[in-house]
Tab-separated table of C-alpha atoms in Angstrom:
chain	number	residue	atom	x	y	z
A	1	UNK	CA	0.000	0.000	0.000
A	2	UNK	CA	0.945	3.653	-0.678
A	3	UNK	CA	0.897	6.256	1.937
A	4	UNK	CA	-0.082	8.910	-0.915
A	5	UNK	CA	-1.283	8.596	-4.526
A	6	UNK	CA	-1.507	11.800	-6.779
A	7	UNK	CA	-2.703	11.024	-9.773
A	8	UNK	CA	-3.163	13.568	-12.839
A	9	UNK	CA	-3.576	16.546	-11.076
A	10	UNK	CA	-3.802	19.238	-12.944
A	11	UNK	CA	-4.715	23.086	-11.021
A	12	UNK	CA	-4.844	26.719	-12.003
A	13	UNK	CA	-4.873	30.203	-10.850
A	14	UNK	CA	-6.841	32.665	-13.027
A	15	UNK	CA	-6.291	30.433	-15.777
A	16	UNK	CA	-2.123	30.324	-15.263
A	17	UNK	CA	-1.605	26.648	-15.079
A	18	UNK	CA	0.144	26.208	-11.714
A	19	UNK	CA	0.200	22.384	-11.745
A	20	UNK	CA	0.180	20.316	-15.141
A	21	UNK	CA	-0.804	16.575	-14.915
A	22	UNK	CA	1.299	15.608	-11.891
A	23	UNK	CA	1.323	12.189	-10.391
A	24	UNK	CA	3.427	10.838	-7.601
A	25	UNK	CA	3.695	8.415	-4.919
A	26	UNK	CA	5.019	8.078	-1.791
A	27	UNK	CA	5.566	4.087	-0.468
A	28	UNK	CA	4.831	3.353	3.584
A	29	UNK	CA	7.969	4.939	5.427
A	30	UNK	CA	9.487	6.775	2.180
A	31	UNK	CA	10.365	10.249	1.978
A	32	UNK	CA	9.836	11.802	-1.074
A	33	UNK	CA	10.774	15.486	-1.957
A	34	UNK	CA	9.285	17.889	-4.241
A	35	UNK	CA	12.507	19.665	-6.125
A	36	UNK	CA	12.229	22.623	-8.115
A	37	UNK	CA	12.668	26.163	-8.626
A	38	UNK	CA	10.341	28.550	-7.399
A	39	UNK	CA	7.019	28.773	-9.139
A	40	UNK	CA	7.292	25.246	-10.766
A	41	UNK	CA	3.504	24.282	-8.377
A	42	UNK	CA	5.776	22.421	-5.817
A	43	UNK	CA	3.860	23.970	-2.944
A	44	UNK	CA	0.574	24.381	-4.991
A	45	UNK	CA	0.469	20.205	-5.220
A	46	UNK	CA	1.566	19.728	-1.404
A	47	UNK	CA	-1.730	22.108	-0.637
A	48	UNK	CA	-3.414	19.706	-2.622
A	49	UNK	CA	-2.611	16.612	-0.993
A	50	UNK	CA	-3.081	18.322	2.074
A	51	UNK	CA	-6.765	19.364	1.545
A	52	UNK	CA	-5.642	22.973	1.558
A	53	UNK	CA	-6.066	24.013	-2.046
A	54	UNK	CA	-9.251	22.703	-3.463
A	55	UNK	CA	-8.844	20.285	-6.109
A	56	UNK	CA	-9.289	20.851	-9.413
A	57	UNK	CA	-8.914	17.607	-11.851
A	58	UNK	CA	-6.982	14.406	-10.626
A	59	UNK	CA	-7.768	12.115	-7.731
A	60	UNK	CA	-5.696	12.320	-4.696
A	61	UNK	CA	-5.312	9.015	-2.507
A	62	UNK	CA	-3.859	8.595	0.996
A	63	UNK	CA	-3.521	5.682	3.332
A	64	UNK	CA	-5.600	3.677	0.240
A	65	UNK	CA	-9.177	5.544	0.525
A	66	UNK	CA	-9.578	8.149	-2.251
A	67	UNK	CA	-9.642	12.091	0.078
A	68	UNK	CA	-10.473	14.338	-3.368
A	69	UNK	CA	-11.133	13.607	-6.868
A	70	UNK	CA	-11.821	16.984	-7.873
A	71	UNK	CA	-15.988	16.298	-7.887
A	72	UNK	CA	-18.003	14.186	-5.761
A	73	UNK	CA	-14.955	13.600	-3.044
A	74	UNK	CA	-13.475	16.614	-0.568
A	75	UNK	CA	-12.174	15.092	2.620
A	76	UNK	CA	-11.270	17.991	5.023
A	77	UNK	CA	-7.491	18.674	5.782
A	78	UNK	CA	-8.336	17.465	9.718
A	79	UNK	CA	-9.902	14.248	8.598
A	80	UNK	CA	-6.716	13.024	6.393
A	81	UNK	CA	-5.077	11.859	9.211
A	82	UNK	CA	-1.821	13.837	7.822
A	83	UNK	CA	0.668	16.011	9.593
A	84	UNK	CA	1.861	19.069	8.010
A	85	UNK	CA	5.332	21.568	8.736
A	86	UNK	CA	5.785	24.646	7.096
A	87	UNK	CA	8.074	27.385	7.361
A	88	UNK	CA	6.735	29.525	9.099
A	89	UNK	CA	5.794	27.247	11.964
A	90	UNK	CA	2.731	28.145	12.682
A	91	UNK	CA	2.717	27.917	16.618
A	92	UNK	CA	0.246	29.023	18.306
A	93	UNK	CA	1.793	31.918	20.332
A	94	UNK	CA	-0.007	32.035	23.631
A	95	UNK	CA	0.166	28.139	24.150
A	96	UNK	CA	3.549	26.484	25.692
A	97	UNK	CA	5.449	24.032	23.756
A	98	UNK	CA	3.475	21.114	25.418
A	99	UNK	CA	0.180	22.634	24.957
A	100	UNK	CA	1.108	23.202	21.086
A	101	UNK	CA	2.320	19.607	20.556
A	102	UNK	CA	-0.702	18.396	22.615
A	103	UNK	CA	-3.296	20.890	20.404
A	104	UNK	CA	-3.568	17.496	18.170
A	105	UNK	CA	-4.245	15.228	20.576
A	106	UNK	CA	-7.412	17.273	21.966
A	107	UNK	CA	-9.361	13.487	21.790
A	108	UNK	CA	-7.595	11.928	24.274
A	109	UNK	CA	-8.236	12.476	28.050
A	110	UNK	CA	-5.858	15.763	29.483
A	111	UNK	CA	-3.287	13.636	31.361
A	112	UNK	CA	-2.702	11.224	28.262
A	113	UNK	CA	-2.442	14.223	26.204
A	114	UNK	CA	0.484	15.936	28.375
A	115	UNK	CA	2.550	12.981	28.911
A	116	UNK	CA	1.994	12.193	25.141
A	117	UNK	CA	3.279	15.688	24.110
A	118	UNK	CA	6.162	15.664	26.922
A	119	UNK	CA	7.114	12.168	25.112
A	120	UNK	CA	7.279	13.938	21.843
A	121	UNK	CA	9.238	16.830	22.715
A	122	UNK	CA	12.107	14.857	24.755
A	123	UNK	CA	12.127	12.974	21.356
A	124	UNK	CA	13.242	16.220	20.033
A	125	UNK	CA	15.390	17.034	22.643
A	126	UNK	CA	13.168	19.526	24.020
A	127	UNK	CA	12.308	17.846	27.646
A	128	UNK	CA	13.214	21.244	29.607
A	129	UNK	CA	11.030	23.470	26.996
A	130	UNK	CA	7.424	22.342	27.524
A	131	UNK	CA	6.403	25.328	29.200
A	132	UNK	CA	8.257	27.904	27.203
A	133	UNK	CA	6.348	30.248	24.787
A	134	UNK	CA	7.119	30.372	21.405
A	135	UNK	CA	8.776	33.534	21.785
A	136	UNK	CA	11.441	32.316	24.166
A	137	UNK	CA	12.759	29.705	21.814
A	138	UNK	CA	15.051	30.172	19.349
A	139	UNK	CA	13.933	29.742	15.524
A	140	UNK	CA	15.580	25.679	15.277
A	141	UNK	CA	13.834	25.031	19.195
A	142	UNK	CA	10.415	26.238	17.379
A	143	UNK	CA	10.833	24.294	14.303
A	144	UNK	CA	11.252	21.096	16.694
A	145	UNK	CA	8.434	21.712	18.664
A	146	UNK	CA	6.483	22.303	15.086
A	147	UNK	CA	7.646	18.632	14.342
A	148	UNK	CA	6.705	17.081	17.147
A	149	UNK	CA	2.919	18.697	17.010
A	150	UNK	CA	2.480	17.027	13.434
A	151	UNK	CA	4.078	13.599	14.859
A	152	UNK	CA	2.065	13.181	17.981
A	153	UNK	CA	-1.428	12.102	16.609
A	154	UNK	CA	0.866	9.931	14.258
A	155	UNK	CA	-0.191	10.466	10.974
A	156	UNK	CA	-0.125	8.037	8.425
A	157	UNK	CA	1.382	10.793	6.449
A	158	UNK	CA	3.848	13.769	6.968
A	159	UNK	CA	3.899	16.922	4.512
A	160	UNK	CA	6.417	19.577	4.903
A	161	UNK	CA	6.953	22.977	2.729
A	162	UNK	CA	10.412	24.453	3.300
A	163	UNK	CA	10.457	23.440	6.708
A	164	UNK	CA	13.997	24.559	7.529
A	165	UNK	CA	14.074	27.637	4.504
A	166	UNK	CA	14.277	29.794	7.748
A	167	UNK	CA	16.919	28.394	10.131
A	168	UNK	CA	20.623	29.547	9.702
A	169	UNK	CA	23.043	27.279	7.273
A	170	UNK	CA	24.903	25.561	10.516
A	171	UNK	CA	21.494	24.815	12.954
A	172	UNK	CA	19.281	23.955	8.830
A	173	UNK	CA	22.027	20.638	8.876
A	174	UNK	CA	21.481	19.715	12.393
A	175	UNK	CA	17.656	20.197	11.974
A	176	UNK	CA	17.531	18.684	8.956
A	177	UNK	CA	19.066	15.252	10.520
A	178	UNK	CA	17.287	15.315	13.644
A	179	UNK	CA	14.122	15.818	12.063
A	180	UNK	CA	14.901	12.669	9.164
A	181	UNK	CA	15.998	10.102	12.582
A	182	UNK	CA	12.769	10.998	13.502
A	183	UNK	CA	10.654	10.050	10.151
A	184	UNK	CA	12.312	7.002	9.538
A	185	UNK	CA	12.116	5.909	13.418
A	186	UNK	CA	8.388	6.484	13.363
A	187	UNK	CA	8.349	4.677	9.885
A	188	UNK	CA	5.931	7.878	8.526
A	189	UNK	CA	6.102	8.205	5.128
A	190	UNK	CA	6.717	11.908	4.197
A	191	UNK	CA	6.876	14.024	1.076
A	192	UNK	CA	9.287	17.480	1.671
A	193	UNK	CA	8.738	20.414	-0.694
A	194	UNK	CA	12.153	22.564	-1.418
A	195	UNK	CA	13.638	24.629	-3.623
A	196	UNK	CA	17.454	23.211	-2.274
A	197	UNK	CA	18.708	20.720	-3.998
A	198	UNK	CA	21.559	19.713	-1.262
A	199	UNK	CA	18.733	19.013	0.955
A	200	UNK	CA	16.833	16.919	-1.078
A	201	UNK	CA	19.535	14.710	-1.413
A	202	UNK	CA	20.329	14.777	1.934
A	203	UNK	CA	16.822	13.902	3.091
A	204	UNK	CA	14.805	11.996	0.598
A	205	UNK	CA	14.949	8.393	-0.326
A	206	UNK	CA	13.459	9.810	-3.730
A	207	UNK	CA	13.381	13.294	-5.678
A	208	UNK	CA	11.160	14.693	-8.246
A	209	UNK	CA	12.157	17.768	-9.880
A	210	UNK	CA	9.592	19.530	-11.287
A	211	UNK	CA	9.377	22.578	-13.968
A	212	UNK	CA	6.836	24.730	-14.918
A	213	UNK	CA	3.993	22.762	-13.356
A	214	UNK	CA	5.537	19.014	-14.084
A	215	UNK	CA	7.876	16.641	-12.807
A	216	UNK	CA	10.853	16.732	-15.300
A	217	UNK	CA	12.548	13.367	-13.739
A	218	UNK	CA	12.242	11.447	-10.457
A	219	UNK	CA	14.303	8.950	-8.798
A	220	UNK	CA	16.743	8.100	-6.211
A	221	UNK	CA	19.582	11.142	-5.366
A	222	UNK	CA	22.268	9.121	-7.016
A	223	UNK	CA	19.960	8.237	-10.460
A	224	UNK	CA	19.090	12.058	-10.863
A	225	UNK	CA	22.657	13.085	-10.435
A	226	UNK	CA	24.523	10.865	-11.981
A	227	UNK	CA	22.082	9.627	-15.063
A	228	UNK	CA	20.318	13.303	-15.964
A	229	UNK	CA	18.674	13.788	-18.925
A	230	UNK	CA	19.049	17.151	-19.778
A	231	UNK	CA	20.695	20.259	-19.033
A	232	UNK	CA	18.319	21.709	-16.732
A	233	UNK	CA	18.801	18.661	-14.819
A	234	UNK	CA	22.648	19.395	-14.612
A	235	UNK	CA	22.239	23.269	-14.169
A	236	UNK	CA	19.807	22.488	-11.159
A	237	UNK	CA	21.626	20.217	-8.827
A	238	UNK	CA	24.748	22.933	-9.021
A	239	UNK	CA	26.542	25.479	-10.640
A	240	UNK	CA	28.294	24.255	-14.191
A	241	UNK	CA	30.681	24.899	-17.411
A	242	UNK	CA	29.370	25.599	-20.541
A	243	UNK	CA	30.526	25.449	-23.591
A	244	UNK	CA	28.922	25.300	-27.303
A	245	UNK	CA	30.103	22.725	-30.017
A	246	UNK	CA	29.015	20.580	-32.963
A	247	UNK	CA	28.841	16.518	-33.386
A	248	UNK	CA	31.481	15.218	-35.825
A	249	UNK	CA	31.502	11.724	-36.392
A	250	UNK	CA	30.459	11.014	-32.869
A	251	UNK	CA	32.381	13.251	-30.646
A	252	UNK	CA	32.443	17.234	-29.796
A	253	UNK	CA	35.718	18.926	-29.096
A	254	UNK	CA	37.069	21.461	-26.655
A	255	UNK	CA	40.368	23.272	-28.023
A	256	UNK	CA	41.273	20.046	-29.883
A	257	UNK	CA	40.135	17.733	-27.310
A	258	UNK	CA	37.282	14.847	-28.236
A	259	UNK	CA	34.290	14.211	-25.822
A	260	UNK	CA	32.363	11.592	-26.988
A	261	UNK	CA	28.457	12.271	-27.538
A	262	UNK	CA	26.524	9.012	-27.844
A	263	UNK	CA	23.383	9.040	-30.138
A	264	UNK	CA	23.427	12.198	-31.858
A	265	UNK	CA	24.111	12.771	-35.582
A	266	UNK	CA	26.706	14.770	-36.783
A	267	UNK	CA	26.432	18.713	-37.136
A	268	UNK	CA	24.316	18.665	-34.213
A	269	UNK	CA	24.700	21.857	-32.495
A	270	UNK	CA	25.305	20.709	-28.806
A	271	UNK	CA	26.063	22.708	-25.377
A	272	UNK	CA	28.444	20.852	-23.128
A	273	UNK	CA	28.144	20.910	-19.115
A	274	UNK	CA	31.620	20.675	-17.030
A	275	UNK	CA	30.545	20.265	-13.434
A	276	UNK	CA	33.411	22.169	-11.767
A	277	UNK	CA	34.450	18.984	-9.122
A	278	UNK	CA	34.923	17.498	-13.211
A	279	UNK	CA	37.869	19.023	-13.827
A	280	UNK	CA	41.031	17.656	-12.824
A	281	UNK	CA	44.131	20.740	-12.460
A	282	UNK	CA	47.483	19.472	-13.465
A	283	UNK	CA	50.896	20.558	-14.352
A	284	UNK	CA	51.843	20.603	-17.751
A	285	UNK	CA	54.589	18.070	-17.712
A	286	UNK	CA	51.840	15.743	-15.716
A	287	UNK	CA	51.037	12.196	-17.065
A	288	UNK	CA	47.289	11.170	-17.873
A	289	UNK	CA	44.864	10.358	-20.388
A	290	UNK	CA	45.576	12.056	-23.608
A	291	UNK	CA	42.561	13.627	-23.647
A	292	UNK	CA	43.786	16.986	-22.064
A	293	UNK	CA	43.091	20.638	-22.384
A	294	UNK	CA	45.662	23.515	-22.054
A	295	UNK	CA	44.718	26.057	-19.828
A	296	UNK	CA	46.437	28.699	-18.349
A	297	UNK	CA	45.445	29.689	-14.416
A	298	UNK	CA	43.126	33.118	-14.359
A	299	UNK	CA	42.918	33.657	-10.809
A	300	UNK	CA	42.318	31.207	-7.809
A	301	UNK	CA	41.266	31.278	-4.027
A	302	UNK	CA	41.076	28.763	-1.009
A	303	UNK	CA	37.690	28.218	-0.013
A	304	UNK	CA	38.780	26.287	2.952
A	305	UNK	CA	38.714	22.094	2.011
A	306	UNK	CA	38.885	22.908	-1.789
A	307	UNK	CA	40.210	25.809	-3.811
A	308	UNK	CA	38.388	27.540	-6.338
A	309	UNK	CA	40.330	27.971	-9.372
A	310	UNK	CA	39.167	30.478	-12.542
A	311	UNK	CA	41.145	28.838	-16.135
A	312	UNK	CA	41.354	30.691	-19.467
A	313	UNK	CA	41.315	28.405	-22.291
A	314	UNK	CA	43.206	29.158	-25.607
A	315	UNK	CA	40.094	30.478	-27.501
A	316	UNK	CA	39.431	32.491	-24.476
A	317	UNK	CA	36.648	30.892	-23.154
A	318	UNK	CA	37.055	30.094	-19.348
A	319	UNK	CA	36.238	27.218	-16.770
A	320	UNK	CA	35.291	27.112	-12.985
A	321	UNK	CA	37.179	24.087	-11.308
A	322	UNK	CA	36.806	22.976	-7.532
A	323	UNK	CA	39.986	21.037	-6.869
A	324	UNK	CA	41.462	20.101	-3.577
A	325	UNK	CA	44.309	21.353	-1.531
A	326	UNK	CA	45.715	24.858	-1.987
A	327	UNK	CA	45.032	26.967	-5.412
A	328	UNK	CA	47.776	27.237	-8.233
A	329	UNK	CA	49.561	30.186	-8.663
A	330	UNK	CA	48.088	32.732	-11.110
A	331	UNK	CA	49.295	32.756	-15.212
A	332	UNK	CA	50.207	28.993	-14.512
A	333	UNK	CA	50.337	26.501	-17.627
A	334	UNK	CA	48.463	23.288	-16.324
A	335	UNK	CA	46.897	20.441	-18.209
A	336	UNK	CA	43.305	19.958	-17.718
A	337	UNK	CA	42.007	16.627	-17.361
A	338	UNK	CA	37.700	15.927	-17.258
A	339	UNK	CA	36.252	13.022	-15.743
A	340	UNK	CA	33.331	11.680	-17.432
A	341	UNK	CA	31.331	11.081	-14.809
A	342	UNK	CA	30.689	14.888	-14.502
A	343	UNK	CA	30.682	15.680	-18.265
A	344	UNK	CA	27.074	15.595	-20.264
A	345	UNK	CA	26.555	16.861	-23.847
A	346	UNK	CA	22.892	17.639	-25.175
A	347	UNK	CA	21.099	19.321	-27.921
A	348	UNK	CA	21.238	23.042	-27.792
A	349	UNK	CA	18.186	24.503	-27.077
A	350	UNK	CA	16.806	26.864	-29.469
């Protein structure tokens, strides 16, 4: 059984097609996330699932039972039996921490509900907080005690938008970890809207990126990064090279090099993505696959575990590499060397 089914949806807003017929799943205990830039209906089809945003045309299945199919069937976002994050929080400001964790569990008698919620926030390391306002924590403590509110009636299904979009880069990490130990320890399947792609991969057992209303690829972190099948794919997941050439008899060059390009006829006019981790920095009387550009170092700085290093290429166009250890020196002649794992030619667009 799946813990959510989207199937076809299709919504808009004033006639502006937000979301294009989408479908997903999410399996018991997965985590899925919703990848994409912003205004691709990411958030628009997490509303959806939710019973937030009205839907349309599609059906929308959780836990197996059918909650909207966009005419006869509307279940109410309270009766899905789903939790939901966002980024904002959304505490309740004049309840404690306990009494916003326990706001869910208003069914059960008072004293089950307390030690329920005083469960829940120890298993966010929150024990000490339960009768702290919202304004006395700090923005991480407030995002745990949001988690632990949509965990406590435990949901057959957990939906998050941006959920850590407002923490600081060094607390968004530990968040992010503490708050995937506790998915996969309560087995709840979850699907995680973001615009981040290092997050997605660091959370999700599966991504789909979407554009312009529809999911351009999905599968597993490694799949999408190492197998993708265009060059939006590429540009997404980080920054990259480009460079323009044209198939001959198989293969595109770079200054006199030959990349191969399977499957695409000759005089195709291609664009060719260097991921800068791609691009191996070596001295010119350095051994290695024949293969090699000359390049001559434009400028370089230490960005602490890697340097980043600027090269001008003898027709003048230039490449960003990320190389290890300390950066070469300035006007240097080096030999460039491109793994490739990190290289991907496609059609030109336009």
């Amino acid at each position: 059984m799946t813990s959510l089914i989207l199937e076809e949806v299709r919504h808009a807003f004033d006639g502006v097609v937000a979301v294009d017929g989408l479908s997903l799943e999410v399996g018991l205990g997965e985590i899925v996330c919703l990848l994409g830039p912003s205004g691709c209906g990411k958030t628009t089809s997490l509303r959806i699932a939710a019973g937030l945003e009205h839907l349309q045309q599609g059906r929308v299945s959780i836990g197996g039972a059918v909650v909207a199919d966009g005419r006869t069937t509307s279940v109410p976002p309270e009766k899905r039996n789903i939790g939901m994050v966002f980024q904002d929080y959304a505490l309740f400001p004049h309840l404690t921490a306990r009494e916003n964790v326990a706001f869910g569990l208003a069914a059960q008698p008072a004293a089950a509900a307390r030690k329920a919620a005083d469960e829940m926030l120890a298993r966010v390391g929150l024990a000490a907080y339960g009768d702290q306002y919202p304004h006395a924590l700090s923005g991480g403590e407030q995002q745990r005690v949001a988690l632990a509110r949509a965990l406590a009636p435990r949901p057959k299904l957990m939906l998050l938008d941006e959920p850590f979009a407002n923490l600081d880069v060094r607390l968004r990490d530990q968040v992010r970890d503490d708050s995937l130990t506790l998915l996969k320890e309560a087995g709840i399947a979850a699907l995680l809207v973001t615009h981040d792609p290092e997050e997605a991969m660091r959370m999700a057992d599966r991504i789909a990126v979407m554009r312009k209303g529809r999911i351009v690829q999905q599968g597993s972190p490694v799949d999408l990064y190492t197998r993708p099948i265009d060059g939006f794919m590429v540009r997404f997941f980080n920054e990259v090279n480009v460079l323009n050439g044209v198939v001959k008899s198989g293969y595109v060059t770079v200054t006199g090099a030959p990349l191969e390009a399977p499957g695409l006829p000759d005089d195709t006019p291609v664009e060719i993505l260097i991921r800068p981790e791609g691009i191996a920095v070596r001295g010119t009387g350095a051994g290695g696959c024949s293969a090699s550009i000359a390049a001559t170092v434009h400028r370089a700085r230490l960005m602490g575990p890697y340097s980043l290093t600027i090269l001008r290429l003898s027709d003048g166009s230039e490449l960003t590499a990320r190389t290890p250890g300390k950066p070469p020196e300035a006007g240097q002649a080096v030999r460039l060397h491109l793994d490739p794992e990190h290289v991907f030619v496609f059609p030109r667009s336009g």
